[in-house]
Amino acid sequence: MDAIILLGAPGAGKGTAAERLVKRLGVRHVSSGDLLRSAVKQGTPAGQEAEGYMKQGKLVPDELIGRIISDLLIGGGPDLHVLLDGFPRTVPQAAMLERLVLAQGGQIRATVLLEVAENVVVARLAGRRVCSACATGFHVTTLPPKVTDVCDACGAALVQRADDNPATVRNRLAVFAQDTAPLIEWYGSRKLLVRVNGLGGADEVTDRIVQALP
Ligand code: AMP
């Protein structure tokens, strides 16, 4: 197993780049946010536990998301190449991931930090729309669907995420600064951090990521 980690503030473009990297690199996209939203939608015990935290823009407990991710990765074998989007988000999650990957004889190939100024991410999140069925991401001005509010990929309705309202966005950015920013140092000290400018079109940013990967 090897893993590429996408790191960045909410709205930095992790999900949009991930959709393209899956095709370019042949990796499997593992989005912790998508996994949690799907658990909430299905009303599983994990989803019921996560829902309150997510509505407030808070992180769900490390143990809860750690369990979901390890269930996915354990036993993946040498052919599993994952692109982790939204996990890890705290130092304890990063430590857990490192143990899990090493125990399986795998490696973390790189951690890509998508750098975007805060005013840009706020504007991106305000205009973000996601497909209610397949979770493909759009933006009302910078990445509009061909037909307003209809997913290009599957034809289902586009919606605004419940946690993309201004108050929750403020919380999510504060949580990023407090809990996730320390990961930049954590991966930097392990010589695994690659910084990529996240400003620009989705394809342009994806090209930069591919070029920056070791
Ligand atoms: P995202 O789609 O990555 O922005 O995640 C949406 C929400 O899911 C976050 O605001 C958190 O409430 C929760 N979440 C996603 N990934 C994690 C994680 N690694 N640790 C804790 N909470 C998470």
PDB file of C-alpha atoms and ligand atoms in Angstrom, residues 9-11 14 31-34 36-37 50-62 65-66 69 85-90 93 125 128 161 163-164 168 172 175, ligand 1:
ATOM      1  CA  ALA A   9      -8.028  24.295   4.471  1.00  0.00           C
ATOM      2  CA  PRO A  10     -11.696  23.607   3.735  1.00  0.00           C
ATOM      3  CA  GLY A  11     -12.228  24.994   0.230  1.00  0.00           C
ATOM      4  CA  LYS A  14      -8.718  18.955  -2.243  1.00  0.00           C
ATOM      5  CA  SER A  31     -12.470  11.181   1.271  1.00  0.00           C
ATOM      6  CA  SER A  32     -13.150  11.089   5.000  1.00  0.00           C
ATOM      7  CA  GLY A  33     -15.839  13.774   4.582  1.00  0.00           C
ATOM      8  CA  ASP A  34     -17.655  11.749   1.882  1.00  0.00           C
ATOM      9  CA  LEU A  36     -18.914  10.441   6.989  1.00  0.00           C
ATOM     10  CA  ARG A  37     -21.662  12.131   4.934  1.00  0.00           C
ATOM     11  CA  ALA A  50     -20.746  12.081  13.638  1.00  0.00           C
ATOM     12  CA  GLU A  51     -23.729  14.193  12.582  1.00  0.00           C
ATOM     13  CA  GLY A  52     -23.762  16.683  15.470  1.00  0.00           C
ATOM     14  CA  TYR A  53     -20.047  17.450  15.159  1.00  0.00           C
ATOM     15  CA  MET A  54     -20.292  17.901  11.399  1.00  0.00           C
ATOM     16  CA  LYS A  55     -23.279  20.274  11.613  1.00  0.00           C
ATOM     17  CA  GLN A  56     -21.245  22.553  13.851  1.00  0.00           C
ATOM     18  CA  GLY A  57     -18.141  22.367  11.687  1.00  0.00           C
ATOM     19  CA  LYS A  58     -16.249  20.497  14.435  1.00  0.00           C
ATOM     20  CA  LEU A  59     -14.019  17.494  13.903  1.00  0.00           C
ATOM     21  CA  VAL A  60     -15.521  14.128  14.756  1.00  0.00           C
ATOM     22  CA  PRO A  61     -13.541  12.198  17.405  1.00  0.00           C
ATOM     23  CA  ASP A  62     -10.221  10.754  16.199  1.00  0.00           C
ATOM     24  CA  ILE A  65     -12.861   8.453  11.916  1.00  0.00           C
ATOM     25  CA  GLY A  66      -9.769   6.327  12.660  1.00  0.00           C
ATOM     26  CA  ILE A  69     -10.323   4.645   7.728  1.00  0.00           C
ATOM     27  CA  ASP A  85      -8.490  13.604   1.174  1.00  0.00           C
ATOM     28  CA  GLY A  86      -9.468  15.069   4.550  1.00  0.00           C
ATOM     29  CA  PHE A  87      -7.640  12.455   6.618  1.00  0.00           C
ATOM     30  CA  PRO A  88      -5.528  12.855   8.699  1.00  0.00           C
ATOM     31  CA  ARG A  89      -6.686  16.141  10.202  1.00  0.00           C
ATOM     32  CA  THR A  90      -4.984  15.973  13.617  1.00  0.00           C
ATOM     33  CA  GLN A  93      -4.767  10.762  13.336  1.00  0.00           C
ATOM     34  CA  LEU A 125     -17.169  27.538  -0.195  1.00  0.00           C
ATOM     35  CA  ARG A 128     -19.690  25.361  -3.952  1.00  0.00           C
ATOM     36  CA  ARG A 161     -23.514  21.259   1.666  1.00  0.00           C
ATOM     37  CA  ASP A 163     -21.799  22.912   6.528  1.00  0.00           C
ATOM     38  CA  ASP A 164     -21.029  25.462   3.778  1.00  0.00           C
ATOM     39  CA  THR A 168     -20.047  26.901  10.033  1.00  0.00           C
ATOM     40  CA  ARG A 172     -14.178  24.952  10.083  1.00  0.00           C
ATOM     41  CA  VAL A 175     -10.549  24.191  13.449  1.00  0.00           C
TER      42      VAL A 175
HETATM   43  P1  AMP B   1     -14.735  17.634   4.532  1.00  0.00           P
HETATM   44  O1  AMP B   1     -15.682  17.121   3.494  1.00  0.00           O
HETATM   45  O2  AMP B   1     -13.367  17.013   4.432  1.00  0.00           O
HETATM   46  O3  AMP B   1     -14.688  19.136   4.596  1.00  0.00           O
HETATM   47  O4  AMP B   1     -15.306  17.145   5.957  1.00  0.00           O
HETATM   48  C1  AMP B   1     -16.586  17.537   6.399  1.00  0.00           C
HETATM   49  C2  AMP B   1     -16.691  17.330   7.897  1.00  0.00           C
HETATM   50  O5  AMP B   1     -16.506  15.940   8.228  1.00  0.00           O
HETATM   51  C3  AMP B   1     -15.644  18.063   8.726  1.00  0.00           C
HETATM   52  O6  AMP B   1     -15.995  19.417   8.981  1.00  0.00           O
HETATM   53  C4  AMP B   1     -15.637  17.218   9.994  1.00  0.00           C
HETATM   54  O7  AMP B   1     -16.777  17.461  10.779  1.00  0.00           O
HETATM   55  C5  AMP B   1     -15.772  15.805   9.441  1.00  0.00           C
HETATM   56  N1  AMP B   1     -14.456  15.198   9.119  1.00  0.00           N
HETATM   57  C6  AMP B   1     -13.977  14.864   7.884  1.00  0.00           C
HETATM   58  N2  AMP B   1     -12.760  14.323   7.970  1.00  0.00           N
HETATM   59  C7  AMP B   1     -12.435  14.317   9.295  1.00  0.00           C
HETATM   60  C8  AMP B   1     -11.296  13.892  10.035  1.00  0.00           C
HETATM   61  N3  AMP B   1     -10.205  13.383   9.428  1.00  0.00           N
HETATM   62  N4  AMP B   1     -11.320  14.039  11.367  1.00  0.00           N
HETATM   63  C9  AMP B   1     -12.397  14.539  12.007  1.00  0.00           C
HETATM   64  N5  AMP B   1     -13.497  14.988  11.378  1.00  0.00           N
HETATM   65  C10 AMP B   1     -13.533  14.863  10.021  1.00  0.00           C
END
